PDB file of C-alpha atoms and ligand atoms in Angstrom:
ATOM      1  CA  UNK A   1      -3.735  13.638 -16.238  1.00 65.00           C
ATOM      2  CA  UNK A   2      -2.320  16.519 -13.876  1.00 64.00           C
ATOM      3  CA  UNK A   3      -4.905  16.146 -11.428  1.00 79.00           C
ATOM      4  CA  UNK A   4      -4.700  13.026 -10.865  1.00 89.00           C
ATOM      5  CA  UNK A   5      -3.005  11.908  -7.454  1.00 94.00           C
ATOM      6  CA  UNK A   6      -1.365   8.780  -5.786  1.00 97.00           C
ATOM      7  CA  UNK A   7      -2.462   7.642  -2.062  1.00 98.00           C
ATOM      8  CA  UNK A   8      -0.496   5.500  -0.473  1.00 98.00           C
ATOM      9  CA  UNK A   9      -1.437   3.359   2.172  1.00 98.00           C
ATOM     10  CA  UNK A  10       1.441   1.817   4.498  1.00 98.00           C
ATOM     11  CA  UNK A  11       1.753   0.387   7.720  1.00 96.00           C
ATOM     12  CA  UNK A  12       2.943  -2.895   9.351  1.00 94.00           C
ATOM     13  CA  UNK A  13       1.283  -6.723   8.934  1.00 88.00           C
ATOM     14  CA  UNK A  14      -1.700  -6.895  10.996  1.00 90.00           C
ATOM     15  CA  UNK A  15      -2.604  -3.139  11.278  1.00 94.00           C
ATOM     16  CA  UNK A  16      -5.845  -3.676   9.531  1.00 93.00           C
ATOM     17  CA  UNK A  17      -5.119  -1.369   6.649  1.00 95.00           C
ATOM     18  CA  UNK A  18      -6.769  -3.442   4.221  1.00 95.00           C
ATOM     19  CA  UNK A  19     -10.160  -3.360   6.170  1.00 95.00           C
ATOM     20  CA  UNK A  20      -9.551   0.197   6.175  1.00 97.00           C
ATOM     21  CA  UNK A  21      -8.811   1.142   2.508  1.00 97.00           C
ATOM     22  CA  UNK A  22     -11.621  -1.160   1.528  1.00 97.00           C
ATOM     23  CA  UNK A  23     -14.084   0.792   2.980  1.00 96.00           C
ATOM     24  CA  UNK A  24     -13.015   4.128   1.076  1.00 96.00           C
ATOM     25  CA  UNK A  25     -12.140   2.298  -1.965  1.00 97.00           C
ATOM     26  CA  UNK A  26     -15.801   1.508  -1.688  1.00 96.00           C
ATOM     27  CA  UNK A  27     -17.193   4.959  -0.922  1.00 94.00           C
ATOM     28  CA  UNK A  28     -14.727   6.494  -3.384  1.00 94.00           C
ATOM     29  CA  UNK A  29     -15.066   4.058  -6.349  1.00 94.00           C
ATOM     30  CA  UNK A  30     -15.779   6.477  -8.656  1.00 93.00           C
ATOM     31  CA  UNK A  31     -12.934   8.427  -7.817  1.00 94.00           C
ATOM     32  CA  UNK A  32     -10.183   6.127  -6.333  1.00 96.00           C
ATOM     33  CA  UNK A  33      -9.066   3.054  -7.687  1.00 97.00           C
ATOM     34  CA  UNK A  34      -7.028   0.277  -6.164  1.00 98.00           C
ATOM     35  CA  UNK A  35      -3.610  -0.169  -7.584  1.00 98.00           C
ATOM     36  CA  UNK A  36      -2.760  -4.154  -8.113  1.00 98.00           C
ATOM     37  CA  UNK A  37       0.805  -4.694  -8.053  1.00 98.00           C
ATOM     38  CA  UNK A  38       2.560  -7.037  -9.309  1.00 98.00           C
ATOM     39  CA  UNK A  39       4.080 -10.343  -6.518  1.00 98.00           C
ATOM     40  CA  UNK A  40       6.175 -13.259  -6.564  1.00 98.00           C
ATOM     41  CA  UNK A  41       4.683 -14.523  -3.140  1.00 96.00           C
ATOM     42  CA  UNK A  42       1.991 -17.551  -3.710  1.00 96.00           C
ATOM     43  CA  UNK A  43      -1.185 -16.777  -4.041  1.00 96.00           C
ATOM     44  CA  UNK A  44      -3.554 -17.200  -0.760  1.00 93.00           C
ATOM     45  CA  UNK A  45      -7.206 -18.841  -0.348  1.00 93.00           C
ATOM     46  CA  UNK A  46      -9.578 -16.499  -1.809  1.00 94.00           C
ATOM     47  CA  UNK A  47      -6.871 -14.105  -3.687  1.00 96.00           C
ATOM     48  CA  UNK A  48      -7.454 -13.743  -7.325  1.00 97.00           C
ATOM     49  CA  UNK A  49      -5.095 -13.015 -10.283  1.00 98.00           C
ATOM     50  CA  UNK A  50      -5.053  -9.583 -11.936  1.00 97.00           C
ATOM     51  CA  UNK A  51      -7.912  -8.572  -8.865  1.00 96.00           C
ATOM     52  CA  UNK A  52      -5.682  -8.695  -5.581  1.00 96.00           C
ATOM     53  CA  UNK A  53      -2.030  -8.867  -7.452  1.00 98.00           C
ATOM     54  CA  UNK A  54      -0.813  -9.690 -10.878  1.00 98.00           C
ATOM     55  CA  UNK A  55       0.857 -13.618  -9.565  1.00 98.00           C
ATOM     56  CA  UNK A  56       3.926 -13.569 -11.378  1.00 98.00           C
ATOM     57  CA  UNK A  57       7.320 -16.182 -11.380  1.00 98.00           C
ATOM     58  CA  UNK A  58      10.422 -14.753 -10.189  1.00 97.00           C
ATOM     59  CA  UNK A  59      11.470 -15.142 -14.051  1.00 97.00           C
ATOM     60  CA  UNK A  60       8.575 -13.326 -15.213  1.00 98.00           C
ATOM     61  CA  UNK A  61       9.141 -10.378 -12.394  1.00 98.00           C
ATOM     62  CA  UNK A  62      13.026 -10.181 -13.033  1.00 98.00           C
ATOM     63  CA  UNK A  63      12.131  -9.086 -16.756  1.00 98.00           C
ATOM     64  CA  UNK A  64       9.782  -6.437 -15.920  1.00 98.00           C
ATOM     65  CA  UNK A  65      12.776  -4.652 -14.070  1.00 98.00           C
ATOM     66  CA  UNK A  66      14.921  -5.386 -17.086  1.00 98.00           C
ATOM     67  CA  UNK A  67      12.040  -3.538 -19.127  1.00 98.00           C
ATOM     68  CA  UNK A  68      12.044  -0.675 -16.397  1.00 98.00           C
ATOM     69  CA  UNK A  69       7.782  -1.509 -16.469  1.00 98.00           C
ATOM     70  CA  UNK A  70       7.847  -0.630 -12.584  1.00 98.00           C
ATOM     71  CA  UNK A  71       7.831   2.522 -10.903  1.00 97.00           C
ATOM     72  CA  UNK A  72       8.977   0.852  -7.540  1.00 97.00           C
ATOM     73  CA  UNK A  73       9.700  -2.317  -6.813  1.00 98.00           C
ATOM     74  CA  UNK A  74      11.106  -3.945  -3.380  1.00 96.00           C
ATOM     75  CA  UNK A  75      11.332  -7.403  -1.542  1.00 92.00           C
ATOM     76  CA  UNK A  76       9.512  -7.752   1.288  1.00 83.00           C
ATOM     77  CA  UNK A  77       9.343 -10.594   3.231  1.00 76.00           C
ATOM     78  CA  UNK A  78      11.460 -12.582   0.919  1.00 86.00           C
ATOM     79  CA  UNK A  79       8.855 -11.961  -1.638  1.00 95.00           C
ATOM     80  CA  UNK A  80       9.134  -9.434  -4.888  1.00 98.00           C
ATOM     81  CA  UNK A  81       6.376  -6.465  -5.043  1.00 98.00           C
ATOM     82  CA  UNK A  82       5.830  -3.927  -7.030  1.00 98.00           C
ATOM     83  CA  UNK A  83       3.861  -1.422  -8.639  1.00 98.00           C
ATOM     84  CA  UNK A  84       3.583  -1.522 -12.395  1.00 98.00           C
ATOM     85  CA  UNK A  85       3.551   2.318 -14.236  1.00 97.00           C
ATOM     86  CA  UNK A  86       0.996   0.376 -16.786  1.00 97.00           C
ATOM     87  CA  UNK A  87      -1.782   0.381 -13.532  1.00 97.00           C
ATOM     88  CA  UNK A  88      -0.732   4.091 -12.426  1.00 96.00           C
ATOM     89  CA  UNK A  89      -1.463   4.538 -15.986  1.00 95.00           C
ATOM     90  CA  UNK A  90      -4.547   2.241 -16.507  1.00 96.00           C
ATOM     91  CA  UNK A  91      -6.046   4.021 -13.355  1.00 96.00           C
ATOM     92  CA  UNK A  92      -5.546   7.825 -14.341  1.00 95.00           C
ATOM     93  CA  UNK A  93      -6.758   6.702 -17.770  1.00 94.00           C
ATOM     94  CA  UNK A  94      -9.810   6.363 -16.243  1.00 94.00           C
ATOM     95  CA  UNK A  95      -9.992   9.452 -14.279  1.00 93.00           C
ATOM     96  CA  UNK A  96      -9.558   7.798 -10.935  1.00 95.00           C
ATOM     97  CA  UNK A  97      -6.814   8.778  -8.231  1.00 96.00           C
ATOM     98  CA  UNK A  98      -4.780   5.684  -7.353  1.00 97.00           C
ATOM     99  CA  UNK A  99      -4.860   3.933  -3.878  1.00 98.00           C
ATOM    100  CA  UNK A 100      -1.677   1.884  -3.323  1.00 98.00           C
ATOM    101  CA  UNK A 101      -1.574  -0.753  -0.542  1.00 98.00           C
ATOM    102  CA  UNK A 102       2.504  -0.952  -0.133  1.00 97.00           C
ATOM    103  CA  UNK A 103       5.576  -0.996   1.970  1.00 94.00           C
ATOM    104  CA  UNK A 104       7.316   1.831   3.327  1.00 95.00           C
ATOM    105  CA  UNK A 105      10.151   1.445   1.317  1.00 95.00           C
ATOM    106  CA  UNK A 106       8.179   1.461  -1.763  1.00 97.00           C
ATOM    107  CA  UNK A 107       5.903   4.444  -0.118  1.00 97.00           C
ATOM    108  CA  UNK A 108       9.207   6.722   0.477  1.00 97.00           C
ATOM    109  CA  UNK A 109       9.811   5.694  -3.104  1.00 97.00           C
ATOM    110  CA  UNK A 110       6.874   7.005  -4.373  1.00 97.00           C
ATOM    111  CA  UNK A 111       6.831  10.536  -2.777  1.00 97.00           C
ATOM    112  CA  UNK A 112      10.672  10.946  -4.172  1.00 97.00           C
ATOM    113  CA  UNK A 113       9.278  10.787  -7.514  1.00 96.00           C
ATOM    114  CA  UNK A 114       5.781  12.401  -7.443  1.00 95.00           C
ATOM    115  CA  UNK A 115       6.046  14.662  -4.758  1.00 95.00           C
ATOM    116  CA  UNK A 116       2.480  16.706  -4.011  1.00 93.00           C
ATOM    117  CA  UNK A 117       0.844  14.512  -6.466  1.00 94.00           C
ATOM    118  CA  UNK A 118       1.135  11.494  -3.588  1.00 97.00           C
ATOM    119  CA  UNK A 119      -0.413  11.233  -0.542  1.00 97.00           C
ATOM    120  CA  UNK A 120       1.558   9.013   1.863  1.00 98.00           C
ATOM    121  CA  UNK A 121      -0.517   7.536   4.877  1.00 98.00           C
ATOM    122  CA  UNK A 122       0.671   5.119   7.828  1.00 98.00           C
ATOM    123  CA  UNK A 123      -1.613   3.241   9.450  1.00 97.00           C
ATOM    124  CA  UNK A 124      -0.362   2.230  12.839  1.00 97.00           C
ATOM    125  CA  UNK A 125      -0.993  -0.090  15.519  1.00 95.00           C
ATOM    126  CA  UNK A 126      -2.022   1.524  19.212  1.00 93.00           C
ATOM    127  CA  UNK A 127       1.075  -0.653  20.576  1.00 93.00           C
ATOM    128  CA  UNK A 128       3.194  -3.133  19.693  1.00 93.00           C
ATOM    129  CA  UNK A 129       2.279  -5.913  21.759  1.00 93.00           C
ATOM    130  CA  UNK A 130      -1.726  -5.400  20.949  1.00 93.00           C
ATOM    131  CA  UNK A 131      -0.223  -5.777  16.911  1.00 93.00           C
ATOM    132  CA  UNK A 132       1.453  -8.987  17.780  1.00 91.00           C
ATOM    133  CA  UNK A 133      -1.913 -10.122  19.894  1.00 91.00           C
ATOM    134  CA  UNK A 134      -3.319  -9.444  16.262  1.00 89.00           C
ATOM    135  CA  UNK A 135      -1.199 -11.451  14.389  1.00 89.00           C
ATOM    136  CA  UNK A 136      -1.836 -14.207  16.871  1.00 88.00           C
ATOM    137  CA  UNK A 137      -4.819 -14.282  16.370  1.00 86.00           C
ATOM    138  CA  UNK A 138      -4.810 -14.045  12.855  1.00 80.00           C
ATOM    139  CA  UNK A 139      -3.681 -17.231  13.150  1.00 71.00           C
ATOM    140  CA  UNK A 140      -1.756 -17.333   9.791  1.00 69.00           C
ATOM    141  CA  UNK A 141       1.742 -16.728  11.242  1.00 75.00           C
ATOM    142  CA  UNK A 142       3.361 -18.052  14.076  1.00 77.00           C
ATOM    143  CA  UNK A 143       6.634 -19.267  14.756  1.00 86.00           C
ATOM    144  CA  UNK A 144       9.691 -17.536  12.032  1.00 86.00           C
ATOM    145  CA  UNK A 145       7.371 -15.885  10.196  1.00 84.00           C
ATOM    146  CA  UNK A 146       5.307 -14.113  13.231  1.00 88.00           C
ATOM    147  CA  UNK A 147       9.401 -13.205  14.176  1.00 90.00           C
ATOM    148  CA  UNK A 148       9.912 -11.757  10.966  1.00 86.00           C
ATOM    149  CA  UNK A 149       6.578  -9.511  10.843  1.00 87.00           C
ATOM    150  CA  UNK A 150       7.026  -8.377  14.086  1.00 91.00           C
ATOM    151  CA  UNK A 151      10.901  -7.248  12.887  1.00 92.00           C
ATOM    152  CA  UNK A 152       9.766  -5.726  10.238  1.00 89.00           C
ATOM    153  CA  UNK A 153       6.559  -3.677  12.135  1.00 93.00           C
ATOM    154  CA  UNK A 154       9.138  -2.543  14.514  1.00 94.00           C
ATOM    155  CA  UNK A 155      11.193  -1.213  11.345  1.00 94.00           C
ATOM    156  CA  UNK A 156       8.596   0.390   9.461  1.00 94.00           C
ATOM    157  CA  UNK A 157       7.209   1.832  12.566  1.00 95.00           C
ATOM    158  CA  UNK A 158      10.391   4.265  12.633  1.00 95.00           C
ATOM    159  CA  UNK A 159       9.879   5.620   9.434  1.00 95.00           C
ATOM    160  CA  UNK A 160       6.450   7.130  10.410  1.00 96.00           C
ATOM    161  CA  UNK A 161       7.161  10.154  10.565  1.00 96.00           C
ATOM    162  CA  UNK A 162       8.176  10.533   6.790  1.00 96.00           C
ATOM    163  CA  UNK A 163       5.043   9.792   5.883  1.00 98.00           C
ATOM    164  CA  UNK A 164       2.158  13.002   5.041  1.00 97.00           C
ATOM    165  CA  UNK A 165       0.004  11.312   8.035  1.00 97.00           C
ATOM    166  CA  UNK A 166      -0.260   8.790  11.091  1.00 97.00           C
ATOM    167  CA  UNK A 167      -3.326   7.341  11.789  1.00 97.00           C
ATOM    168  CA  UNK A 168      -3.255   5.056  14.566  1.00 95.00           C
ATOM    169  CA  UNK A 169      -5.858   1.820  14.334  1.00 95.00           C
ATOM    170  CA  UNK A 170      -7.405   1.986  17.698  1.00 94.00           C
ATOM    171  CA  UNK A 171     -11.128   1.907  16.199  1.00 95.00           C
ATOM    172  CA  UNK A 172     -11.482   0.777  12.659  1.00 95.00           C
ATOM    173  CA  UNK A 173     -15.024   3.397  12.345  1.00 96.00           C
ATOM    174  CA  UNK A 174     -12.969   6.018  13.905  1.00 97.00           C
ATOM    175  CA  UNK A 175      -9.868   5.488  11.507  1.00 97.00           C
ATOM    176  CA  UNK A 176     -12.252   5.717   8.085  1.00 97.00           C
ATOM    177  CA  UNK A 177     -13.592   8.682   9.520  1.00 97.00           C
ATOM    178  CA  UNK A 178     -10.434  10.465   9.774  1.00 97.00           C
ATOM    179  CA  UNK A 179      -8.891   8.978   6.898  1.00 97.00           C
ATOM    180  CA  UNK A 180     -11.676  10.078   4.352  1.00 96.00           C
ATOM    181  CA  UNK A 181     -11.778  13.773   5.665  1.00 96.00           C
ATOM    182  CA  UNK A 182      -7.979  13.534   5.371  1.00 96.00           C
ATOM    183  CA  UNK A 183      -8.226  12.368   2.089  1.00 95.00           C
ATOM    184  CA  UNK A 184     -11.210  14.889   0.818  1.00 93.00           C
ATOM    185  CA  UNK A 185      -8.985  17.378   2.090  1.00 93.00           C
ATOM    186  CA  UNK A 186      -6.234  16.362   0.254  1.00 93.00           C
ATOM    187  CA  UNK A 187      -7.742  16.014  -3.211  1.00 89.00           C
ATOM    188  CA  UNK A 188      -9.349  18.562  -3.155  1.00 86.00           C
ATOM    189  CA  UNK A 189      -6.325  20.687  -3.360  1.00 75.00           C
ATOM    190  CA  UNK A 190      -4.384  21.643  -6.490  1.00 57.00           C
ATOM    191  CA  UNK A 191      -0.815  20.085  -6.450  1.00 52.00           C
ATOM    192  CA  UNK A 192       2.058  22.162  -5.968  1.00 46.00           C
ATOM    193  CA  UNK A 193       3.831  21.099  -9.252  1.00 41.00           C
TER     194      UNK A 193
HETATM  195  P1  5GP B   1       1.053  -9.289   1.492  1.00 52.96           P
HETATM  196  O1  5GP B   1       1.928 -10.395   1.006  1.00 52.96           O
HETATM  197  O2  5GP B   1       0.643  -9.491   2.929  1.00 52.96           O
HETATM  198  O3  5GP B   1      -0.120  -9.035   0.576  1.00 52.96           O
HETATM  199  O4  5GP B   1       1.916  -7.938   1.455  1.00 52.96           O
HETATM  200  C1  5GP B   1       3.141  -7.868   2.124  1.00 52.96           C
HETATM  201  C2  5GP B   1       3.683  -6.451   2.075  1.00 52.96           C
HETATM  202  O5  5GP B   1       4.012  -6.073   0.742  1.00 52.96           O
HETATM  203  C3  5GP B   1       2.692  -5.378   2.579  1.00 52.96           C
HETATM  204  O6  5GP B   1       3.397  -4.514   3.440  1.00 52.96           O
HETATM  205  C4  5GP B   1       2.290  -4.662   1.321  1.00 52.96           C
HETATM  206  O7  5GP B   1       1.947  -3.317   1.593  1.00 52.96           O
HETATM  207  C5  5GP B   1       3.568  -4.758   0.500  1.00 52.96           C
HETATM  208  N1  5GP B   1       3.342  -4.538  -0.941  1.00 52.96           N
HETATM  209  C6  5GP B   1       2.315  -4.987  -1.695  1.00 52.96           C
HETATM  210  N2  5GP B   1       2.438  -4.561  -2.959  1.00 52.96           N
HETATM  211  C7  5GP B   1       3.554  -3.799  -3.014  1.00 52.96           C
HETATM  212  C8  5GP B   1       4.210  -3.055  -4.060  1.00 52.96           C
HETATM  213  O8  5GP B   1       3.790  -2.979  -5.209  1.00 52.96           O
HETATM  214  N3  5GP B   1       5.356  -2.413  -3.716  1.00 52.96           N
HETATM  215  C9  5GP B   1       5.872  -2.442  -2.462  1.00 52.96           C
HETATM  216  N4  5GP B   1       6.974  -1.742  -2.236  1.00 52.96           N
HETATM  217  N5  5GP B   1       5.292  -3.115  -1.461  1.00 52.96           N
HETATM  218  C10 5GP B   1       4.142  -3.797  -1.724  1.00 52.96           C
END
C-alpha cells in the first residue's frame, strides 16, 4: 500500500469545499475515495449514516480513543470528529488514494504523521466579509453560531500557510481546475519515504 496517498481538504465553514471535492471525487472515483469520519454532532436533513459520517454518541466516540481506532481526532465546534485508521485502511484496501474533508488541526495532524504520502490543501475564501455574506446566506447559522464560524475561519485562516497549497474560492470552475492539475501532479509523483 506504499503508493497510496492522503489528500486533505481544509478550509473554513462556508468556503464551498465540499462542492469542490465533490466534483473530483466524482472525476477521480476510481482513484480517490472519500474518507467518512467518524462525529458526535447530530445528523442534518439529507446526511446519511456510514455515507457522510459514521453518527456516533459521545459514549460510543470516547471508546474509540480508548481503543486508539483513530488516527486524529479533534473537537470542533463543540462537536467530536475524527478520522478512523479502519477507513484509511478500508480505502487503500481498495487501491484508492484517500480524500479527507477535515479541520486544520486534524490536517496539521495528518502531515506530522504521513509526511509526502499527504497532500494538505486549503481552500480559502476571496475575503472575509464575502465568507460571512456566504454563511448568511446559507441561512443555517446566524446569531452564536454564525459568531463562532466566523472565529474559527479567522483562526484557521492563519494556519494557511502550513498547508502544501492555497486555493482561494473565487470561481468554483476555476478552483476544480486548479485543484485537479494540482492533484494529478501530485500523485503522480513517487513519495519521498
Ligand atoms: P461539519 O459539521 O460542518 O460537517 O464539519 C465541521 C468541521 O469538522 C469541518 O471543518 C470539517 O472539515 C471538520 N471535520 C470533519 N471530519 C473531521 C475529522 O475526521 N477530523 C477533523 N479533525 N475534523 C473533521
Amino acid at each position: 500500500m506504499d503508493d497510496y496517498k492522503i489528500i486533505v481538504i481544509s478550509g473554513p465553514s462556508g468556503v464551498g469545499k465540499t462542492t469542490i471535492y465533490k466534483q473530483i471525487l466524482q472525476e477521480y472515483s476510481n482513484n480517490i475515495s472519500f474518507s467518512i469520519s467518524a462525529t458526535t454532532r447530530k445528523i442534518r436533513d439529507g446526511e446519511e449514516d456510514g455515507k457522510d459520517y459514521y453518527f456516533l454518541s459521545v459514549e460510543e466516540f470516547k471508546q474509540l480513543i480508548d481503543k486508539d481506532d483513530f488516527i486524529e481526532w479533534e473537537c470542533v465546534h463543540n462537536n467530536y470528529y475524527g478520522t478512523l485508521k479502519s477507513e484509511i485502511y478500508r480505502i487503500w484496501k481498495m487501491g484508492k488514494h484517500g480524500l479527507l474533508d477535515i479541520d486544520v488541526r486534524g490536517g496539521l495532524h495528518i502531515k506530522e504523521i504521513f509526511g509526502d504520502k499527504s497532500f494538505l490543501v486549503f481552500i480559502a475564501p476571496p475575503s472575509m466579509s464575502e465568507l460571512e455574506n456566504r454563511l448568511r446566506n446559507r441561512g443555517t447559522c446566524a446569531g452564536e453560531a454564525l459568531k463562532r464560524r466566523l472565529d474559527n475561519a479567522a483562526i484557521e485562516m492563519e494556519q494557511q500557510d502550513f498547508y502544501d497549497t492555497v486555493l482561494k474560492n473565487e470561481h468554483v470552475t476555476i478552483a476544480v481546475t486548479e485543484l485537479k492539475k494540482q492533484i494529478k501532479k501530485y500523485i503522480a509523483k513517487k513519495p519521498l519515504l
